[in-house]
Coordinates of C-alpha atoms in Angstrom, one line a residue:
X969 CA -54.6 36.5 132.2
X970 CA -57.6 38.5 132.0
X971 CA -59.5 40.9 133.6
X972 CA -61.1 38.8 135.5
X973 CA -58.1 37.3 137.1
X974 CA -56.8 40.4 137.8
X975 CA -58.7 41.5 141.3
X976 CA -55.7 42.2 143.3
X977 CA -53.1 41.8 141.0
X978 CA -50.8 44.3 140.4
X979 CA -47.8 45.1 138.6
X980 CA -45.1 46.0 139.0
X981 CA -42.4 48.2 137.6
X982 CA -39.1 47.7 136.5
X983 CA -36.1 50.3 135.9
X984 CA -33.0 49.5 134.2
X985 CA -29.4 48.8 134.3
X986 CA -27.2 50.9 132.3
X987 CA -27.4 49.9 129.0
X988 CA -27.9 53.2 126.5
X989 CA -31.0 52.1 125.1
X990 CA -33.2 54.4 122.7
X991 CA -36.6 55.0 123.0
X992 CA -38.7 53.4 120.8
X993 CA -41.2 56.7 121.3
X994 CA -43.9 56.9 118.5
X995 CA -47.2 58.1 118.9
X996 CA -49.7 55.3 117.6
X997 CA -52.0 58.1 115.8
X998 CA -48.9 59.1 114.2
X999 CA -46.5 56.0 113.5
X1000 CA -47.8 52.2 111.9
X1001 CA -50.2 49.5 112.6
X1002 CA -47.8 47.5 113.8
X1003 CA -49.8 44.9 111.9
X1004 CA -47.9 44.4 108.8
X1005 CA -44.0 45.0 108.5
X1006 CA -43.7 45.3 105.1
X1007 CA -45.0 48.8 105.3
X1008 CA -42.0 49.2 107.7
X1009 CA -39.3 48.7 106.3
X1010 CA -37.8 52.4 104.9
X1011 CA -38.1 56.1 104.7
X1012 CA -36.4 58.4 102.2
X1013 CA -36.4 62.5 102.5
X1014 CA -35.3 64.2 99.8
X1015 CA -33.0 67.2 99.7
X1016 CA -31.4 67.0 96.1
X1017 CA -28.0 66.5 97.3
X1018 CA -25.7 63.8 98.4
X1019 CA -27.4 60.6 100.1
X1020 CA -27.1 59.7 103.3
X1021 CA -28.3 56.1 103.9
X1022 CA -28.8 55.3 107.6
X1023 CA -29.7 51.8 109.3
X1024 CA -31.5 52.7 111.9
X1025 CA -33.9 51.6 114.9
X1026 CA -37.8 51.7 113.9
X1027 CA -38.0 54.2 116.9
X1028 CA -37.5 56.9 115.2
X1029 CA -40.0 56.4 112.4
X1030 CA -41.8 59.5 114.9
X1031 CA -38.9 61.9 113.5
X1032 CA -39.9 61.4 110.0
X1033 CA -41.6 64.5 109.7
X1034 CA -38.4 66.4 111.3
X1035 CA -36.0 64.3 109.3
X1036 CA -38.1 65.6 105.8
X1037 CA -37.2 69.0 107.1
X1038 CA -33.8 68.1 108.1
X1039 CA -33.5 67.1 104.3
X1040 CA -35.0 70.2 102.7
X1041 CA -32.8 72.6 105.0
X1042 CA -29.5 70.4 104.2
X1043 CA -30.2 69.6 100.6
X1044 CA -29.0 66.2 101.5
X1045 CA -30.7 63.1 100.9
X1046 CA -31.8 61.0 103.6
X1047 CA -32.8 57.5 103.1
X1048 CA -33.4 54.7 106.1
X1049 CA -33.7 51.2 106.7
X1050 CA -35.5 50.1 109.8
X1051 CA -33.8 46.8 111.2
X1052 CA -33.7 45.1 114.7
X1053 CA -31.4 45.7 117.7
X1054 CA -29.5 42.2 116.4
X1055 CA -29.8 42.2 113.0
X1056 CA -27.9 46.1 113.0
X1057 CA -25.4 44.4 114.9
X1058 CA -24.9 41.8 112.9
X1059 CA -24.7 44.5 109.7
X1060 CA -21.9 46.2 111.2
X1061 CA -19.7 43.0 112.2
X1062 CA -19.8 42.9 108.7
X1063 CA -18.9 46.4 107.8
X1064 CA -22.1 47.9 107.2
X1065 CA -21.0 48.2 103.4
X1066 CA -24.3 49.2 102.3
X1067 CA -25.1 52.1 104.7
X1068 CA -22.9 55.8 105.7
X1069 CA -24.9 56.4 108.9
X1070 CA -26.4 54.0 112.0
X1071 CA -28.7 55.4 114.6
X1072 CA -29.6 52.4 116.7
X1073 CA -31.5 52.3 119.9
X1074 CA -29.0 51.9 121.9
X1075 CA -24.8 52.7 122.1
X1076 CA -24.6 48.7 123.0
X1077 CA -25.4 47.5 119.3
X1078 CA -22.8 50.0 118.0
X1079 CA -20.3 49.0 120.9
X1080 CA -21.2 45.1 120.0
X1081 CA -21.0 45.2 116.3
X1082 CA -18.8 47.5 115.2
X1083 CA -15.6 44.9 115.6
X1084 CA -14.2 46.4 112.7
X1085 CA -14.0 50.2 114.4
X1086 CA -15.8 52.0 111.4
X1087 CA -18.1 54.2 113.4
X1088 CA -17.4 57.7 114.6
X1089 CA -19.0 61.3 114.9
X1090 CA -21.1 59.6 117.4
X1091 CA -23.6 61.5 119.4
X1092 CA -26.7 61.2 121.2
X1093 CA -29.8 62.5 119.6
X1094 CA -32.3 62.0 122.7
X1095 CA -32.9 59.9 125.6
X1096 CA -35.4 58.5 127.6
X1097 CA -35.2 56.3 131.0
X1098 CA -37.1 52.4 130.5
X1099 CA -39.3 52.2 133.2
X1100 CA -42.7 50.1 134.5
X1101 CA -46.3 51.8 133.3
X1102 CA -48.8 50.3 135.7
X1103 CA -52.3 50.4 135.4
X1104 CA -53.2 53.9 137.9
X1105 CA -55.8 52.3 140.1
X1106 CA -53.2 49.2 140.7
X1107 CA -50.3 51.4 141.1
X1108 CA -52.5 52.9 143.8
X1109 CA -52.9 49.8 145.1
X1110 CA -50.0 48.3 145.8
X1111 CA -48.4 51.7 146.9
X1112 CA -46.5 52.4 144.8
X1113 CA -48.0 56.1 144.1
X1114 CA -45.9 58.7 145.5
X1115 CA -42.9 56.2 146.6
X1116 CA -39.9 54.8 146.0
X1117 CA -39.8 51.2 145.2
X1118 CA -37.3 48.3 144.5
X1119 CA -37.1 45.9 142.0
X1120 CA -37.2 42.5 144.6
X1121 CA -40.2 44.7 146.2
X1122 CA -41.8 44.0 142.7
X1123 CA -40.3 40.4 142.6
X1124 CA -42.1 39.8 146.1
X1125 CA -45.3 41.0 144.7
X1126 CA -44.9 38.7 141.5
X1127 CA -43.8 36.0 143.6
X1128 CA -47.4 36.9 145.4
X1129 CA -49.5 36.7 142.1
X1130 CA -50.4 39.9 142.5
X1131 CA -48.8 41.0 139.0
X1132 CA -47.9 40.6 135.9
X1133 CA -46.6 42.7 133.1
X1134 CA -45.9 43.3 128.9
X1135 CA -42.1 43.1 127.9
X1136 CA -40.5 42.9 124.9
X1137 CA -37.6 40.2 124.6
X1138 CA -34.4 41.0 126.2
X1139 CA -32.8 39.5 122.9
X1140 CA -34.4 40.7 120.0
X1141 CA -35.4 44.6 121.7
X1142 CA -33.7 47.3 123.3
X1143 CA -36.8 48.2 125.9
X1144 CA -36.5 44.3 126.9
X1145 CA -33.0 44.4 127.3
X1146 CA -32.7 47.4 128.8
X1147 CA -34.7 45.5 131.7
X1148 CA -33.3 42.6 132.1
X1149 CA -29.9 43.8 133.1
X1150 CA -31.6 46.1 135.4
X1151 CA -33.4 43.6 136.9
X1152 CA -29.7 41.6 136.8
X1153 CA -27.8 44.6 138.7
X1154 CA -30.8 44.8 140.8
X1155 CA -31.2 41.5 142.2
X1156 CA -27.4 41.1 142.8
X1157 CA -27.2 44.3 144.4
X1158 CA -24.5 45.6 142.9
X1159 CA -23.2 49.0 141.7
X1160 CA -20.2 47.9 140.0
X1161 CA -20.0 46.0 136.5
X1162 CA -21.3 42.6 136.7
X1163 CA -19.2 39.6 135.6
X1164 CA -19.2 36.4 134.6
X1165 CA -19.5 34.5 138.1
X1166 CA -22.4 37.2 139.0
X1167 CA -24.1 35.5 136.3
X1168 CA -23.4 32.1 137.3
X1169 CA -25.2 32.8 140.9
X1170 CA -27.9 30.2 141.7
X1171 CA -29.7 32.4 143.7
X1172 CA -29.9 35.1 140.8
X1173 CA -30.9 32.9 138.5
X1174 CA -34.0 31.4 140.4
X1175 CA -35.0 35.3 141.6
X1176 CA -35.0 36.5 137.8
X1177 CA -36.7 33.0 136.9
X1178 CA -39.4 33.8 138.9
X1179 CA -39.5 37.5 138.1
X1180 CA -39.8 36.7 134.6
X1181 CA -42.2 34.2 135.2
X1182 CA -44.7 37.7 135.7
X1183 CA -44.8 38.3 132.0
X1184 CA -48.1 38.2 130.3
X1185 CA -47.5 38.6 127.0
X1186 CA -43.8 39.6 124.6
X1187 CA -43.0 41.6 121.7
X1188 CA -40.1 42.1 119.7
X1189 CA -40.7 45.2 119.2
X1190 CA -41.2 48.2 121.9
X1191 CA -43.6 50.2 119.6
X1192 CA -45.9 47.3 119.1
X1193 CA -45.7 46.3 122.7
X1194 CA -47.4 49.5 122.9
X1195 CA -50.1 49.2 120.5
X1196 CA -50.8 45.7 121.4
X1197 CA -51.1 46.9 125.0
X1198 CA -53.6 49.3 123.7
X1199 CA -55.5 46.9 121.9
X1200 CA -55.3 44.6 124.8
X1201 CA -56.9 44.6 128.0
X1202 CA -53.4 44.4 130.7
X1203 CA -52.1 45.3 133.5
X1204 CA -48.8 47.0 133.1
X1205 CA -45.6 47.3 130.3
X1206 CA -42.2 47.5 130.8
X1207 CA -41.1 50.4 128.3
X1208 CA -39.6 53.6 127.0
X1209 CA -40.6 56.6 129.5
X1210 CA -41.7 58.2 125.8
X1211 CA -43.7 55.2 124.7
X1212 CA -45.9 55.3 128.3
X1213 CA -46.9 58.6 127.3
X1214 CA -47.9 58.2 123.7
X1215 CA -50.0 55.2 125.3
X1216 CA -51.4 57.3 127.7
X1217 CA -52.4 60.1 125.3
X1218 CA -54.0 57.7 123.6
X1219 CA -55.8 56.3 126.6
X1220 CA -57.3 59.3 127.8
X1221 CA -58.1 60.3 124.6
X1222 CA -60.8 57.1 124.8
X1223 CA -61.5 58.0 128.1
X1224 CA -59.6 55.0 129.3
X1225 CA -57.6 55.2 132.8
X1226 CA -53.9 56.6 131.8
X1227 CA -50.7 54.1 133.5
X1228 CA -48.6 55.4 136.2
X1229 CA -45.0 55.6 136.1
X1230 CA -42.9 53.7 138.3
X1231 CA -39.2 54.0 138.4
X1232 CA -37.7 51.3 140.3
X1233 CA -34.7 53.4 142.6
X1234 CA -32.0 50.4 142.6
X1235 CA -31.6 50.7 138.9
X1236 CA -32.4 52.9 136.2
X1237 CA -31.3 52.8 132.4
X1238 CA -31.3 55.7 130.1
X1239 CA -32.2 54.8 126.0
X1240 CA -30.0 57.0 124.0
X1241 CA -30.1 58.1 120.4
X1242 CA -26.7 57.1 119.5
X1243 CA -26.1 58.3 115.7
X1244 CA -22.3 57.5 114.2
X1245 CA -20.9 57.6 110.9
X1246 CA -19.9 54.3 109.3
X1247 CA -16.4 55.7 107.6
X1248 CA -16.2 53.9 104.1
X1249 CA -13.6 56.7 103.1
X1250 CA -15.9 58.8 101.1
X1251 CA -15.4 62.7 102.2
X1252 CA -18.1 63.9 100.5
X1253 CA -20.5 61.7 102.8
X1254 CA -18.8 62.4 105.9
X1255 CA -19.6 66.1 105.3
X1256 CA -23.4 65.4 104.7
X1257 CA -23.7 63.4 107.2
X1258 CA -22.3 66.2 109.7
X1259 CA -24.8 68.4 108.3
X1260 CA -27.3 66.0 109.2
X1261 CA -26.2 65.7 112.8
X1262 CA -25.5 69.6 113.4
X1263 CA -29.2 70.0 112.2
X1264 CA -30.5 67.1 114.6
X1265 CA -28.7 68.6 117.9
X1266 CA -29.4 72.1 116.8
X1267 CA -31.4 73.5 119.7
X1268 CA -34.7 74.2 117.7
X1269 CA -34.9 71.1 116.9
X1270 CA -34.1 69.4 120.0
X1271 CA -37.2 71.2 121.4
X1272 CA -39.1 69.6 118.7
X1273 CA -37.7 66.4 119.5
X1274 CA -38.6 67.0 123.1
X1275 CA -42.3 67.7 122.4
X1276 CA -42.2 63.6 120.8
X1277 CA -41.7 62.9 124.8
X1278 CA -38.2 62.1 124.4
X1279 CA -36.0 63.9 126.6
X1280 CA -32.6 65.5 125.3
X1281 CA -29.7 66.9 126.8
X1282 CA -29.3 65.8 130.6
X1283 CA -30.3 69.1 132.0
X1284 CA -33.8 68.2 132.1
X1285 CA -37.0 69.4 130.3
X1286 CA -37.7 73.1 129.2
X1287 CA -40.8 74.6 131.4
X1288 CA -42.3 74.7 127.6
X1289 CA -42.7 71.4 127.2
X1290 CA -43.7 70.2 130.5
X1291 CA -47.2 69.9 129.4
X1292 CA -46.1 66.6 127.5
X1293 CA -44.4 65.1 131.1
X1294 CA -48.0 65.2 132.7
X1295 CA -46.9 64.5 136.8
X1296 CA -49.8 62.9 137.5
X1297 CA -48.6 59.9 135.3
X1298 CA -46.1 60.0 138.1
X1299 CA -43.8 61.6 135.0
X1300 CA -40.9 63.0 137.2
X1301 CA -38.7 65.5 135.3
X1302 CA -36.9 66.3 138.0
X1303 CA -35.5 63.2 138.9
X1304 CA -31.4 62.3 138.4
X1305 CA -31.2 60.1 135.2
X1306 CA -28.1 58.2 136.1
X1307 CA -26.7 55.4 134.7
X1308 CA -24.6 52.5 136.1
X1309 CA -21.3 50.5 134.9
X1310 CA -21.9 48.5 131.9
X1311 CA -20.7 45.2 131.7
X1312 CA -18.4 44.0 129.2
X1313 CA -19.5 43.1 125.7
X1314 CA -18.8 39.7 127.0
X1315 CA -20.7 39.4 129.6
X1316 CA -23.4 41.0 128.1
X1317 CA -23.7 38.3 125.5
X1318 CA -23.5 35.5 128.5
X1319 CA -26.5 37.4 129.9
X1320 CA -28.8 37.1 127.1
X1321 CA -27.5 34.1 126.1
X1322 CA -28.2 32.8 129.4
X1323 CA -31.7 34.8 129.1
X1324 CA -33.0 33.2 126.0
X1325 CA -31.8 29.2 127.0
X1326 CA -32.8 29.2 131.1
X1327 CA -34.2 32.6 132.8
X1328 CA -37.0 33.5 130.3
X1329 CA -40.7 32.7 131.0
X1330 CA -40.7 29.2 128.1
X1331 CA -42.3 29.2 124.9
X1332 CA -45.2 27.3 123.3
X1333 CA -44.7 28.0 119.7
X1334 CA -47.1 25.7 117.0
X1335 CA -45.9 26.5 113.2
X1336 CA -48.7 26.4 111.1
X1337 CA -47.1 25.3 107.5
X1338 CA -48.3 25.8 104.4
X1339 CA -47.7 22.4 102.2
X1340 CA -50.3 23.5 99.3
X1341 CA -49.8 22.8 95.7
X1342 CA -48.8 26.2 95.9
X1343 CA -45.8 25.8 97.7
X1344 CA -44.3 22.9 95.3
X1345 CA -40.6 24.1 94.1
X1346 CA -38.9 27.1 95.4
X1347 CA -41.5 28.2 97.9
X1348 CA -41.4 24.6 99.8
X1349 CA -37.3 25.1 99.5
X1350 CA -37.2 28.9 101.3
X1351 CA -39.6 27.5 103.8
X1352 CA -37.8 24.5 104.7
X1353 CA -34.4 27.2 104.7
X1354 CA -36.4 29.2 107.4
X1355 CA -37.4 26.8 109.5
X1356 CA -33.8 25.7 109.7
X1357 CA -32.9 29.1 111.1
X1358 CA -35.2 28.3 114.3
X1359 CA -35.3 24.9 114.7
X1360 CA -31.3 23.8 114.0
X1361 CA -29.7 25.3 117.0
X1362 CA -26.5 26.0 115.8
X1363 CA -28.1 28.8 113.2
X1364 CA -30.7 29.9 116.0
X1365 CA -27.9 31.1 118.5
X1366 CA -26.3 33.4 116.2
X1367 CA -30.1 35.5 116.7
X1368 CA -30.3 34.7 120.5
X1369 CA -33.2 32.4 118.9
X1370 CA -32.2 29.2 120.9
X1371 CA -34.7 27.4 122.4
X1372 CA -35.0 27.4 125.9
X1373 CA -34.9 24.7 128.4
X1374 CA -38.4 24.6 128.8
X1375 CA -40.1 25.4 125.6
X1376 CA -42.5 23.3 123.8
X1377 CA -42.2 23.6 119.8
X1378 CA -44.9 21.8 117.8
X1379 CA -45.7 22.0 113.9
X1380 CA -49.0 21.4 112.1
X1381 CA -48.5 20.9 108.3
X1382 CA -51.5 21.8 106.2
X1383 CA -53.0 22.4 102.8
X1384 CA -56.8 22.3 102.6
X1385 CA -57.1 19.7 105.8
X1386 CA -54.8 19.0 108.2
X1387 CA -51.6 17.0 107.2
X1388 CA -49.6 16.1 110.1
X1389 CA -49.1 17.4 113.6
X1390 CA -45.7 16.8 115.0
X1391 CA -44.5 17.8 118.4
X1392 CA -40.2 17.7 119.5
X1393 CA -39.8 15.4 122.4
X1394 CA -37.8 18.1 124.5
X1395 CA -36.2 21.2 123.4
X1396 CA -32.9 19.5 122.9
X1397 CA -30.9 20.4 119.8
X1398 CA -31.8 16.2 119.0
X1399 CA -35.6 16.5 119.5
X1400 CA -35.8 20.0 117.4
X1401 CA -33.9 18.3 114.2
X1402 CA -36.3 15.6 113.8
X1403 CA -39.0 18.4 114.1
X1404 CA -36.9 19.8 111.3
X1405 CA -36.4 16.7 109.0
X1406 CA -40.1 15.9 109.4
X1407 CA -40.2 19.3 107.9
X1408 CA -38.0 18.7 105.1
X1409 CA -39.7 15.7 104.3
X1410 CA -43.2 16.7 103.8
X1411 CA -44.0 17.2 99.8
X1412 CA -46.8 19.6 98.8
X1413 CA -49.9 19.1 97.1
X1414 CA -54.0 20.4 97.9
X1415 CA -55.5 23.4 98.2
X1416 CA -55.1 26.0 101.3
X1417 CA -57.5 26.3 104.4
X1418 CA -55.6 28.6 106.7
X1419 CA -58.6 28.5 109.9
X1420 CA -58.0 24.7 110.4
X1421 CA -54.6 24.6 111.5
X1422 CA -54.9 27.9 113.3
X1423 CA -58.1 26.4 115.7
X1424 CA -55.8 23.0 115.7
X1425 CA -53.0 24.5 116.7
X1426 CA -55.1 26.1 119.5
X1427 CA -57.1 23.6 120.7
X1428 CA -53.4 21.7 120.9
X1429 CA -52.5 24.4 123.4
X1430 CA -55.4 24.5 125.6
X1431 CA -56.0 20.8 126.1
X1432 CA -52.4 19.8 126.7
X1433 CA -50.8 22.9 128.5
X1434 CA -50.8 25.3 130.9
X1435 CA -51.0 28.5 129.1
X1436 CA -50.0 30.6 132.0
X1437 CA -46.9 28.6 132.2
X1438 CA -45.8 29.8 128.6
X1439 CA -45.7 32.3 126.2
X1440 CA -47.8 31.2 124.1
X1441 CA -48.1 32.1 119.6
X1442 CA -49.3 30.4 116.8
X1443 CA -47.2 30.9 113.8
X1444 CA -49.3 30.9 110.4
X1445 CA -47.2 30.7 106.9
X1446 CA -49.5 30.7 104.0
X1447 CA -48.6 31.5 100.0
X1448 CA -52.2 31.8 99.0
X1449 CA -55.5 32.5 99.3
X1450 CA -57.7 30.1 101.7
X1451 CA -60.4 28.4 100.2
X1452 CA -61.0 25.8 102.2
X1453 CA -64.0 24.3 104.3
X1454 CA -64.2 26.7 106.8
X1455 CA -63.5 31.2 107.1
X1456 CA -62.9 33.6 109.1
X1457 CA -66.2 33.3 111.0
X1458 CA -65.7 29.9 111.8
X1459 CA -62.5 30.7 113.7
X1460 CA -64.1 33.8 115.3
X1461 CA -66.4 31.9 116.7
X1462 CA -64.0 29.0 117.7
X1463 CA -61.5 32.1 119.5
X1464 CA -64.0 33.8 121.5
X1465 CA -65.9 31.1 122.7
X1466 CA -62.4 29.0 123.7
X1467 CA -61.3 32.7 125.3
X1468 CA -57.7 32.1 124.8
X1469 CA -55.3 35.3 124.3
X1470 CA -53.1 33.6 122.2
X1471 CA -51.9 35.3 119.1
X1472 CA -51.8 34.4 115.9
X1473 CA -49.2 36.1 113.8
X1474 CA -48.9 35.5 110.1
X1475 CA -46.1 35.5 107.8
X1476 CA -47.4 36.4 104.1
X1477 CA -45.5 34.7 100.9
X1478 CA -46.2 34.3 97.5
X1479 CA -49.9 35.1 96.7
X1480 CA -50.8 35.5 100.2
X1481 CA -54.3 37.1 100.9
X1482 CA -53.5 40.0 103.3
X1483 CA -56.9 40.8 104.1
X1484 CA -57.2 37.3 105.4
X1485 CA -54.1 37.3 107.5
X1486 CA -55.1 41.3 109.2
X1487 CA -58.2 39.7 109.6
X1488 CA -56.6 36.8 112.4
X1489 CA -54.1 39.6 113.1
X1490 CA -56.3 41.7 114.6
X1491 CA -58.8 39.2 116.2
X1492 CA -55.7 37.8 118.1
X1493 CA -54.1 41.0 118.8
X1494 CA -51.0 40.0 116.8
X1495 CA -49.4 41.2 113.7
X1496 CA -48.4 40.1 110.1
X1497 CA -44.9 40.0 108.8
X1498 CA -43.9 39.9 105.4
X1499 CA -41.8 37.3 103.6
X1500 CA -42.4 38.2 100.2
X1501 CA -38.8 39.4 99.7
X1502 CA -37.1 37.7 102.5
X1503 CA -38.9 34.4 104.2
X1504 CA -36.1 33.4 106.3
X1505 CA -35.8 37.4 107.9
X1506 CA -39.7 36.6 108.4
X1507 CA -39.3 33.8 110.2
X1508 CA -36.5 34.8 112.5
X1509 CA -38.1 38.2 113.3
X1510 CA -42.0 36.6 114.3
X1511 CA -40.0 33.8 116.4
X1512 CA -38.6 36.9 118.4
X1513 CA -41.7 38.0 119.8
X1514 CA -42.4 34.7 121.6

């Protein structure tokens, strides 16, 4: 929805259950595009000692500076992988062999993974509460400067059409999570832990249907929630309390108008910094890594962690650093940051399970495949592997990638025209395999025009759906360079005249032209992902921001 649909509308702001979940707190002068992950992916500090290799949440690609320090004072090295919420799960069900250290977003992903009880020395390095950043003039608005309001007095005001909002998937990102088992404790009014017959509620599950119905666009990612909401012209986020204010820094800074706070009083989540030791047996590790942590909680640099907007400790924020909590982003540093009973690991899985098949607002996804000559051999073989990771069900659940009741799937194969278009019938496990085996079946040959199937894929969407029912993303895979009939100005031209906010997010392989793919990236306000060294990671990471 744009701006012009947005006269009245408001939105509305959320708070959160108590799942631990990390900020996600980087300043967007300071941290990545967000464009392109494969400039993402590690960090290393060195401090000619022992390593330390750490899996940890992109989040805290904002500490790297304190972290090179960290290094040089401990004289140990520091090296870190950046991974998803799920995917450091899934490392430490299986031991976490390749890592001494996690630092997740959240205590849940330890709690979750870590079946085989390696973890310990765990403590939190910061926190920050997930609340709603609205849009000042509409907090104003609806009232909700100045006073306490409820999650189901946001729900009425969806319900209303008088919001809508940016959140990142419950399943794939802590800030998303975080939210939706707010909204869940919320809505059921409860205070204790919820179970498995909370979740089973009919009444629930149509209020969160239509709650989540107010989403405008999703991420998988909490940073680049932020920066697209920056590049973006919308109404309010769901995030990390730190994350509103690096937006807003930024916002002022262009002389835009800053977003206002809201924190929701029937539920509020706090996003630690939990980071735990994986014990492999090596002594000489363990011992580094406690350097590390003493360094990290040390009360200098706590402070310094505190000036990223992060809060740390629970006794609030020094007078020093208050500046950074500006109160008239209705920042409140004074306020109780409480958390409540956590479900069981259980349950928690049943919620987002439950989350990604019925609640969520559905999908329209259109795979734009690359079938050029290109592709013949092992390239056509890893992308038939990775589209078996979305569209075969049973490999989809193990990412919470399973479609939804609703969602519409559809796949345009192309080399230098436009091969086929195939659409599933339903989003039944059934209709998605023949999507799949029509996949399998195609045989490459041509050149590459990447614009075609990109404006096909769109004009699709607008003349068969309504994109306000859907979350709507074109996914592009390409090899090579397009040198087809039409460029970059044709599809420009095509995108703003159609004036659809649909993104078009790339996945690079082989001899992929970059320039080509930042080019849609950033037309559409999307992002490209790199499959270079792992396609079938590519695939399942784009799918989670849809």
């Amino acid at each position: 929805m744009r701006s012009e649909k947005r006269k009245g509308k408001a939105v509305f702001a959320l708070l959160l259950a108590g799942i631990l979940l990390l900020s996600g707190c980087s300043s967007p002068e300071g941290g990545q595009s967000g464009k392109d992950s494969s400039k993402q992916q590690s960090f290393t500090a060195f401090g000619s000692g022992e390593t330390i290799r750490i899996l940890s949440g992109s989040e805290n690609r904002e500490l790297e500076d304190i972290l090179k320090e960290c290094a040089k004072e401990t004289k140990v090295n520091i090296e870190i992988s950046y991974q998803g919420s799920v995917d450091i799960m899934r490392d430490l069900e299986e031991g976490a062999a390749d890592y001494d250290a996690v630092w997740p977003a959240s205590s849940l992903w330890i709690s979750m993974g870590d079946q085989q009880h390696l973890v310990k020395h765990t403590e939190s390095v910061s926190n920050t509460p997930v609340v709603f950043g609205i849009r000042k003039s509409l907090a104003q608005e609806l009232g909700f400067v100045g006073k306490e309001v409820s999650v189901k007095d946001l729900l009425a005001a969806i319900q209303e059409g008088k919001m809508s909002f940016c959140m990142t998937s419950a399943t794939q990102s802590n800030s998303g999570a975080s939210a939706y088992i707010g909204f869940l404790y919320a809505l059921l009014g409860k205070q204790d832990a919820i179970t498995s017959e909370d979740l089973d509620n009919p009444q629930l599950q149509q209020d969160m249907t239509r709650l989540l119905s107010g989403i405008e666009r999703s991420s998988g990612s909490s940073e680049w929630l932020m920066e697209m909401f920056l590049e973006g012209d919308y109404d309010a986020m769901v995030n990390y309390e730190c994350l509103i204010i690096s937006a807003n820094q930024s916002l002022e800074k262009e002389g835009k108008e800053p977003l206002y706070v809201v924190y929701p009083y029937d539920g509020l989540s706090i996003a630690d910094s939990p980071l735990g030791y994986v014990d492999h047996g090596k002594e000489k590790k363990e011992k580094a890594f406690l350097k590390i942590q003493d360094y990290l909680l040390s009360e200098s640099v706590q402070n310094q962690i505190q000036r990223t907007g992060r809060r740390t400790g629970y006794g609030g924020v020094k007078e020093e650093n208050k500046d950074i909590f500006n109160p008239d982003w209705g920042i409140d540093t004074d306020r109780t940051l409480s958390t409540i009973t956590m479900p069981s690991a259980e349950v928690l899985t049943q919620a987002l399970n439950l989350y990604q098949s019925k609640l969520r607002k559905p999908s329209l996804t259109a795979y734009c495949l690359d079938f050029s000559g290109s592709m013949i051999g092992e390239g056509n073989e890893q992308l038939v592997q990775a589209m078996a990771q979305v569209l075969l069900q049973e490999n989809a659940e193990k990412n919470f990638l399973q479609a939804g009741e609703r969602d519409v799937n559809l796949v345009i194969a192309f080399d230098d025209g436009i091969i086929h278009t195939y659409g599933a019938r339903d989003a039944s496990s059934a209709s998605l395999e023949e999507l799949y085996k029509a996949v399998e079946e195609e045989r490459p040959g041509g050149g590459t025009d990447i614009y075609l199937p990109a404006m096909e894929a769109l004009r699709e969407m607008k003349e068969n759906y309504d994109l306000t029912q859907y979350t709507p993303s074109v996914i592009l895979m390409t090899d090579g360079m397009s040198n087809g009939s039409t460029d970059i100005r044709d599809f420009q031209e095509f995108y703003r005249r159609e004036q659809m906010d649909v993104p078009v997010f790339s996945i690079m392989f082989g001899d992929a032209q970059e320039s080509q793919l930042e080019e849609l990236a950033e037309l559409t306000n999307a992002r490209v992902f790199d499959g270079r060294e792992d396609l079938i990671g590519a695939f399942r990471s784009v799918k989670g921001y849809n």
